[in-house]
Amino acid sequence: LVYSPDGNYLASVCRKNDFIIWDLSDGYKVVTKRWGSFHNAVINRVRWHPNSQFIASASLDQNIFVWNIEKKTRKIKLDKAHFGGVNDLDWIDDTTLVSGGQDCCVRTWTFA
């Protein structure tokens, strides 16, 4: 479970490759279902962007997705971000995501 920085949303990872976003300001209303279904393996981590409008997901399928909360059909895929899988990720500022993987590498990703 990961709360958004503004406290309005909760992300819960469930099953092996799925996560759900809950709107806490609307009585735990489900905002999204099956976003993680784009992953083909276990989701290891989800992290909120500092502005709470984006969330990134890391998976053993080697991919990272960045999801837009307002425009639910929009996403960015970082294909084959880490050989062997993505273990962890976090936002270090408003435009930079850092990730670590099974390949023993740490990478930074910049978004404009």
Tab-separated table of C-alpha atoms in Angstrom, residues 2 11 13 19 21 35 39 43-49 53-59 63-69 76 78 89-91 97-98 111:
chain	number	residue	atom	x	y	z
A	2	VAL	CA	1.309	3.415	-0.970
A	11	ALA	CA	-2.265	2.380	-4.558
A	13	VAL	CA	-0.627	-4.036	-5.419
A	19	PHE	CA	-2.531	-2.832	-8.904
A	21	ILE	CA	-5.770	3.097	-7.400
A	35	TRP	CA	-3.417	-1.112	-14.644
A	39	HIS	CA	3.026	-6.119	-16.788
A	43	ILE	CA	5.058	-5.954	-9.667
A	44	ASN	CA	7.786	-5.224	-7.134
A	45	ARG	CA	7.074	-1.575	-6.432
A	46	VAL	CA	4.776	1.336	-7.192
A	47	ARG	CA	5.790	4.921	-6.387
A	48	TRP	CA	3.870	8.179	-6.614
A	49	HIS	CA	5.202	11.226	-8.400
A	53	GLN	CA	-0.708	12.947	-10.786
A	54	PHE	CA	1.544	10.079	-11.910
A	55	ILE	CA	2.515	6.702	-10.507
A	56	ALA	CA	5.349	4.451	-11.671
A	57	SER	CA	5.327	0.651	-11.490
A	58	ALA	CA	8.345	-1.680	-11.518
A	59	SER	CA	8.120	-5.341	-12.431
A	63	ASN	CA	9.646	-2.958	-17.639
A	64	ILE	CA	8.670	0.270	-15.927
A	65	PHE	CA	5.379	2.019	-16.619
A	66	VAL	CA	4.517	5.601	-15.690
A	67	TRP	CA	0.761	6.102	-15.449
A	68	ASN	CA	-1.258	9.332	-15.637
A	69	ILE	CA	-3.995	9.521	-12.981
A	76	ILE	CA	4.807	5.654	-20.754
A	78	LEU	CA	10.277	2.012	-20.342
A	89	LEU	CA	12.192	2.722	-8.150
A	90	ASP	CA	11.489	6.162	-6.754
A	91	TRP	CA	11.100	9.765	-7.888
A	97	LEU	CA	12.851	8.618	-11.753
A	98	VAL	CA	15.603	6.341	-10.435
A	111	PHE	CA	10.770	13.153	-18.175
